Short mmCIF file of C-alpha atoms in Angstrom, two decimals:
data_model
loop_
_atom_site.label_atom_id
_atom_site.label_comp_id
_atom_site.label_asym_id
_atom_site.label_seq_id
_atom_site.Cartn_x
_atom_site.Cartn_y
_atom_site.Cartn_z
CA MET A 25 -2.04 -30.86 -39.38
CA LEU A 26 0.85 -31.99 -41.40
CA VAL A 27 0.56 -28.55 -43.63
CA SER A 28 0.50 -26.54 -40.31
CA ALA A 29 3.41 -28.43 -38.88
CA ARG A 30 5.31 -27.59 -41.81
CA ARG A 31 4.66 -23.90 -42.32
CA ALA A 32 5.47 -23.77 -38.62
CA ALA A 33 8.93 -25.24 -39.56
CA GLY A 34 9.08 -22.27 -42.13
CA LYS A 35 9.56 -24.86 -44.61
CA THR A 36 8.56 -25.47 -48.45
CA GLN A 37 7.50 -28.59 -49.53
CA GLU A 38 10.04 -29.07 -51.80
CA GLN A 39 12.67 -28.31 -48.90
CA VAL A 40 10.71 -31.11 -46.68
CA ALA A 41 10.52 -33.26 -49.86
CA ARG A 42 14.27 -33.17 -50.17
CA LEU A 43 14.99 -33.85 -46.84
CA VAL A 44 12.70 -36.75 -46.45
CA GLY A 45 13.97 -38.37 -49.86
CA VAL A 46 10.83 -37.94 -51.80
CA ASP A 47 9.29 -35.94 -54.52
CA ARG A 48 7.02 -32.97 -54.15
CA THR A 49 4.00 -35.19 -55.68
CA THR A 50 4.20 -37.64 -52.89
CA LEU A 51 4.57 -34.84 -50.00
CA GLY A 52 1.52 -33.66 -51.39
CA LYS A 53 -0.46 -36.80 -50.96
CA TRP A 54 0.99 -37.24 -47.01
CA GLU A 55 -0.69 -33.70 -46.47
CA ARG A 56 -3.72 -34.35 -48.22
CA ASP A 57 -4.34 -37.54 -46.70
CA GLU A 58 -4.30 -39.27 -49.91
CA THR A 59 -1.60 -41.64 -49.04
CA THR A 60 0.72 -42.19 -45.74
CA PRO A 61 4.63 -42.35 -45.64
CA HIS A 62 5.89 -45.56 -45.04
CA PRO A 63 7.38 -46.36 -41.56
CA TYR A 64 11.00 -46.09 -42.65
CA GLN A 65 10.49 -42.52 -44.02
CA ARG A 66 8.79 -41.25 -40.83
CA LEU A 67 12.05 -40.70 -38.87
CA ARG A 68 13.45 -38.25 -41.49
CA TYR A 69 9.91 -36.81 -41.96
CA ALA A 70 9.72 -35.75 -38.34
CA GLU A 71 13.30 -34.39 -38.39
CA ALA A 72 12.40 -32.44 -41.23
CA LEU A 73 9.22 -31.03 -39.44
CA GLY A 74 11.31 -30.55 -36.25
CA ILE A 75 8.52 -32.86 -34.21
CA THR A 76 8.89 -36.13 -32.39
CA LEU A 77 8.37 -39.45 -34.16
CA ASP A 78 5.24 -39.49 -31.51
CA GLU A 79 3.84 -36.16 -32.62
CA LEU A 80 4.26 -37.44 -36.35
CA ASP A 81 2.27 -40.65 -35.69
CA ALA A 82 -0.42 -38.92 -33.90
CA MET A 83 -0.93 -36.70 -36.97
CA LEU A 84 -0.63 -39.23 -39.34
CA SER A 85 -3.51 -41.38 -37.35
CA SER A 86 -5.77 -38.23 -38.08
CA ILE A 87 -7.15 -38.06 -34.81
CA PRO A 88 -8.33 -34.22 -34.09
CA ARG A 89 -5.94 -33.01 -31.40
CA GLU A 90 -9.08 -31.83 -29.09
CA THR A 91 -11.99 -34.09 -28.44
CA ASN A 92 -13.89 -35.15 -25.36
CA GLU A 93 -14.56 -38.41 -26.58
CA MET A 94 -11.77 -39.89 -27.81
CA PRO A 95 -9.73 -41.36 -24.85
CA GLU A 96 -5.92 -40.76 -24.69
CA TRP A 97 -4.99 -44.29 -24.40
CA LEU A 98 -6.96 -44.88 -27.75
CA THR A 99 -4.94 -41.99 -29.32
CA THR A 100 -1.85 -43.28 -28.46
CA TYR A 101 -2.61 -46.69 -29.79
CA LEU A 102 -3.82 -44.99 -33.12
CA GLY A 103 -0.51 -43.25 -33.58
CA MET A 104 1.24 -46.50 -33.06
CA GLU A 105 -0.63 -47.98 -35.22
CA GLN A 106 -0.14 -45.86 -37.91
CA SER A 107 3.93 -46.27 -37.37
CA ALA A 108 3.60 -50.29 -37.30
CA THR A 109 5.04 -52.36 -40.18
CA ARG A 110 3.07 -55.65 -38.72
CA LEU A 111 0.41 -56.50 -37.03
CA ARG A 112 -0.98 -59.65 -35.37
CA ALA A 113 -4.31 -59.42 -33.73
CA TYR A 114 -6.69 -61.30 -31.87
CA GLU A 115 -10.22 -60.28 -31.28
CA PRO A 116 -13.22 -62.09 -30.24
CA ARG A 117 -15.39 -59.30 -29.37
CA ALA A 118 -16.51 -58.04 -32.96
CA VAL A 119 -15.36 -57.75 -36.49
CA TYR A 120 -11.77 -56.50 -36.00
CA GLY A 121 -11.67 -52.84 -36.50
CA LEU A 122 -9.58 -52.49 -39.77
CA LEU A 123 -12.02 -55.06 -41.23
CA GLN A 124 -15.10 -52.82 -40.36
CA THR A 125 -17.41 -51.11 -42.42
CA PRO A 126 -19.00 -47.73 -41.48
CA ALA A 127 -22.48 -49.29 -41.28
CA TYR A 128 -21.06 -51.98 -39.25
CA VAL A 129 -18.94 -49.28 -36.84
CA GLU A 130 -22.08 -46.80 -36.64
CA HIS A 131 -24.27 -49.90 -35.37
CA LEU A 132 -21.43 -51.72 -33.10
CA ALA A 133 -20.90 -47.92 -31.38
CA ARG A 134 -24.46 -47.11 -30.84
CA GLY A 135 -25.23 -50.66 -29.46
CA LEU A 136 -22.10 -50.90 -26.95
CA CYS A 137 -22.94 -47.33 -25.37
CA LEU A 138 -25.79 -47.44 -22.91
CA SER A 139 -25.48 -43.74 -22.60
CA GLY A 140 -25.76 -42.99 -26.12
CA VAL A 141 -22.91 -41.45 -28.51
CA SER A 142 -22.95 -38.20 -30.53
CA ASP A 143 -23.04 -38.53 -34.36
CA SER A 144 -19.99 -36.31 -34.37
CA TYR A 145 -18.46 -39.28 -32.80
CA ILE A 146 -19.96 -41.71 -35.28
CA ARG A 147 -18.95 -39.58 -37.82
CA GLU A 148 -14.85 -39.59 -36.49
CA MET A 149 -15.24 -43.15 -35.80
CA VAL A 150 -16.19 -44.09 -39.14
CA ALA A 151 -13.51 -41.67 -40.70
CA GLN A 152 -10.72 -43.07 -38.73
CA ARG A 153 -11.69 -46.64 -40.12
CA LEU A 154 -11.12 -45.60 -43.50
CA TYR A 155 -8.32 -43.64 -42.90
CA ARG A 156 -6.72 -46.68 -41.06
CA GLN A 157 -7.59 -49.15 -43.94
CA LYS A 158 -5.51 -46.93 -46.51
CA ARG A 159 -2.44 -48.64 -45.05
CA ILE A 160 -3.98 -52.35 -45.69
CA ARG A 161 -5.16 -51.43 -49.37
CA ASP A 162 -1.76 -49.93 -50.04
CA GLY A 163 0.28 -52.59 -48.48
CA SER A 164 2.33 -50.67 -46.37
CA LEU A 165 1.21 -52.70 -43.43
CA MET A 166 1.21 -56.71 -43.07
CA LEU A 167 -1.67 -57.68 -41.17
CA ASP A 168 -2.34 -60.91 -39.58
CA VAL A 169 -5.92 -61.80 -37.72
CA VAL A 170 -7.22 -64.38 -35.57
CA GLN A 171 -11.03 -63.97 -34.72
CA PRO A 172 -13.50 -66.91 -33.23
CA GLU A 173 -16.49 -67.52 -35.53
CA SER A 174 -18.85 -66.13 -32.92
CA VAL A 175 -17.95 -62.63 -34.25
CA LEU A 176 -19.36 -63.65 -37.32
CA HIS A 177 -22.58 -64.94 -36.21
CA LEU A 178 -23.01 -61.61 -33.44
CA ARG A 179 -25.63 -59.49 -35.17
CA VAL A 180 -24.70 -56.01 -35.65
CA GLY A 181 -27.38 -53.81 -37.59
CA SER A 182 -29.29 -55.50 -40.10
CA PRO A 183 -29.09 -58.68 -42.03
CA ALA A 184 -27.95 -56.31 -44.97
CA VAL A 185 -25.67 -54.41 -42.77
CA MET A 186 -23.58 -58.12 -42.16
CA THR A 187 -23.89 -59.24 -45.55
CA GLU A 188 -21.71 -55.66 -46.71
CA GLN A 189 -19.67 -56.27 -43.78
CA LEU A 190 -18.75 -60.04 -44.51
CA ARG A 191 -18.11 -59.36 -48.47
CA ALA A 192 -15.88 -56.45 -47.08
CA ILE A 193 -13.87 -58.98 -44.89
CA LEU A 194 -13.45 -61.01 -47.90
CA GLU A 195 -12.23 -58.16 -50.21
CA LEU A 196 -9.51 -57.41 -47.72
CA ALA A 197 -8.64 -60.93 -46.81
CA ALA A 198 -7.80 -61.67 -50.64
CA LEU A 199 -4.82 -59.10 -50.13
CA PRO A 200 -1.68 -60.25 -50.29
CA ASN A 201 -0.73 -58.60 -47.30
CA VAL A 202 -3.71 -60.15 -45.44
CA ALA A 203 -3.77 -63.19 -43.56
CA LEU A 204 -7.26 -63.76 -41.83
CA HIS A 205 -7.70 -67.12 -39.57
CA ILE A 206 -11.05 -68.23 -38.22
CA THR A 207 -11.41 -70.28 -35.09
CA THR A 208 -14.62 -72.56 -35.34
CA PHE A 209 -16.26 -73.68 -32.21
CA ALA A 210 -15.09 -76.68 -32.77
CA ALA A 211 -11.50 -75.67 -32.19
CA GLY A 212 -12.43 -75.85 -28.38
CA PRO A 213 -10.63 -74.17 -25.58
CA TYR A 214 -7.37 -72.34 -26.39
CA ALA A 215 -4.81 -69.96 -24.85
CA ALA A 216 -5.62 -67.07 -26.70
CA ARG A 217 -9.06 -67.07 -25.29
CA ARG A 218 -8.13 -66.38 -21.91
CA PHE A 219 -7.69 -62.46 -23.00
CA GLY A 220 -10.34 -60.08 -24.31
CA GLY A 221 -8.15 -59.12 -27.24
CA PHE A 222 -4.64 -58.12 -28.24
CA VAL A 223 -2.20 -56.67 -30.93
CA ALA A 224 1.40 -57.43 -31.08
CA MET A 225 2.93 -54.80 -32.85
CA ASP A 226 6.21 -54.36 -34.98
CA HIS A 227 8.08 -51.39 -35.69
CA PRO A 228 10.71 -50.55 -37.41
CA TRP A 229 12.79 -48.73 -34.94
CA GLY A 230 12.69 -50.11 -30.92
CA THR A 231 11.34 -53.39 -29.88
CA PRO A 232 7.94 -55.23 -30.98
CA ARG A 233 5.22 -54.35 -28.12
CA VAL A 234 1.68 -55.59 -27.48
CA HIS A 235 -1.08 -53.96 -26.99
CA ILE A 236 -4.12 -55.38 -24.83
CA GLU A 237 -7.29 -53.94 -23.39
CA GLY A 238 -9.40 -53.87 -20.69
CA TYR A 239 -11.97 -52.23 -18.48
CA GLY A 240 -10.83 -48.45 -18.12
CA GLY A 241 -8.66 -48.56 -21.21
CA GLY A 242 -5.65 -49.98 -23.00
CA ARG A 243 -1.88 -50.37 -22.47
CA PHE A 244 1.47 -51.25 -23.80
CA ILE A 245 3.59 -54.18 -22.95
CA SER A 246 7.01 -53.95 -23.91
CA ASP A 247 8.72 -56.72 -21.79
CA ALA A 248 10.51 -59.29 -24.19
CA ASP A 249 9.15 -62.10 -22.14
CA GLU A 250 5.92 -60.91 -21.97
CA VAL A 251 5.90 -60.07 -25.88
CA ALA A 252 7.33 -63.54 -26.43
CA TYR A 253 4.55 -65.24 -24.55
CA PHE A 254 1.93 -63.37 -26.50
CA SER A 255 3.54 -63.59 -29.62
CA GLU A 256 3.10 -67.75 -28.75
CA THR A 257 -0.04 -67.64 -27.86
CA PHE A 258 -0.92 -66.02 -31.26
CA ASP A 259 1.29 -68.42 -33.45
CA ASP A 260 -0.71 -71.14 -31.08
CA ALA A 261 -4.37 -69.92 -32.16
CA CYS A 262 -3.54 -69.99 -36.12
CA ARG A 263 -2.41 -73.39 -35.96
CA ILE A 264 -5.59 -74.51 -34.50
CA ALA A 265 -7.62 -71.88 -36.92
CA LEU A 266 -8.70 -72.64 -40.39
CA SER A 267 -6.14 -71.52 -43.13
CA PRO A 268 -6.73 -68.27 -44.58
CA ARG A 269 -8.29 -70.08 -47.62
CA GLN A 270 -10.48 -72.15 -45.53
CA SER A 271 -11.29 -69.04 -43.41
CA ARG A 272 -12.61 -67.12 -46.85
CA ASP A 273 -14.82 -70.10 -47.82
CA TYR A 274 -16.27 -70.15 -44.49
CA ILE A 275 -16.85 -66.45 -44.43
CA GLU A 276 -18.27 -66.63 -48.11
CA LYS A 277 -21.02 -69.09 -47.23
CA LEU A 278 -21.92 -67.18 -44.06
CA ALA A 279 -22.22 -63.91 -45.80
CA ASN A 280 -24.19 -65.67 -48.33
CA THR A 281 -26.63 -67.00 -45.44
CA TRP A 282 -26.97 -63.28 -43.98
CA SER A 283 -28.13 -62.22 -47.72
CA THR A 284 -31.00 -64.51 -47.67
CA ASP A 285 -34.43 -63.48 -45.76
CA ASP A 286 -33.34 -66.04 -43.15
CA PRO A 287 -30.25 -65.46 -41.47
CA PRO A 288 -28.14 -67.50 -39.12
CA ASN A 289 -30.16 -68.52 -36.02
CA LEU A 290 -27.17 -68.97 -33.68
CA ALA A 291 -27.06 -67.90 -30.10
CA GLN A 292 -25.86 -64.38 -29.86
CA VAL A 293 -23.12 -63.72 -28.42
CA GLU A 294 -22.47 -60.59 -25.84
CA LEU A 295 -19.89 -58.28 -26.39
CA HIS A 296 -17.81 -56.92 -23.63
CA GLN A 297 -18.58 -53.65 -22.66
CA SER A 298 -15.90 -51.47 -24.16
CA ARG A 299 -15.94 -47.97 -25.64
CA ASP A 300 -12.54 -48.67 -27.58
CA LEU A 301 -13.93 -50.61 -30.29
CA ARG A 302 -10.94 -51.29 -31.85
#
């Protein structure tokens, strides 16, 4: 889509690269989805292509324009995620989307949808997860996540799938731009448990905002007082959770348990029936 937008603007790679302030090689990597521009480069990139920042964000999120299975609100969310510099997420239902492996995504999607999902939708979701993880791996996105320990005990797929998933979490959580906190059952009730999940986003433009989900889709909150409340709620969850080091140790021990022939026999925690799977 980026190549088509550039050609529609009647510009060469050299011209666009010069307007953005990068070299042609870098621009070529953006167009091939090998890397993604940093948030501070995106406004100049959008102006060079003659499109809006929202349109560029949608292109960079690698979402097909025409799809019957991807809800519009999720398309908007993914575009906003791609332009964010920092995410602070509380996710109590499943392993957070940006940490999920392809096998986990597939089993989760098929298990949550009573009417079933198509193979093409599964392939699209897997491709989305891998694309979105690029910004974590290249360090352009700061990620702070709080998750209850229940999501690590919820069996999604086979023990082998769970083992692979937990070890993938360990790999990503070891990156300097990632902080993962696990809240244990011993933590008791805390304010964030009132919500089904939320993500606070920081952008280089505009004000911080929060995305929350419920039955029927998701929505953004931009009111300063409400955003501040969610921020305080997230900080409170971090305070009562295990530290990032303790969380990684906990996950490593649990991964070793899943890898045996006798996986953890804990009460299963039902996931909220949601199509977003974020």
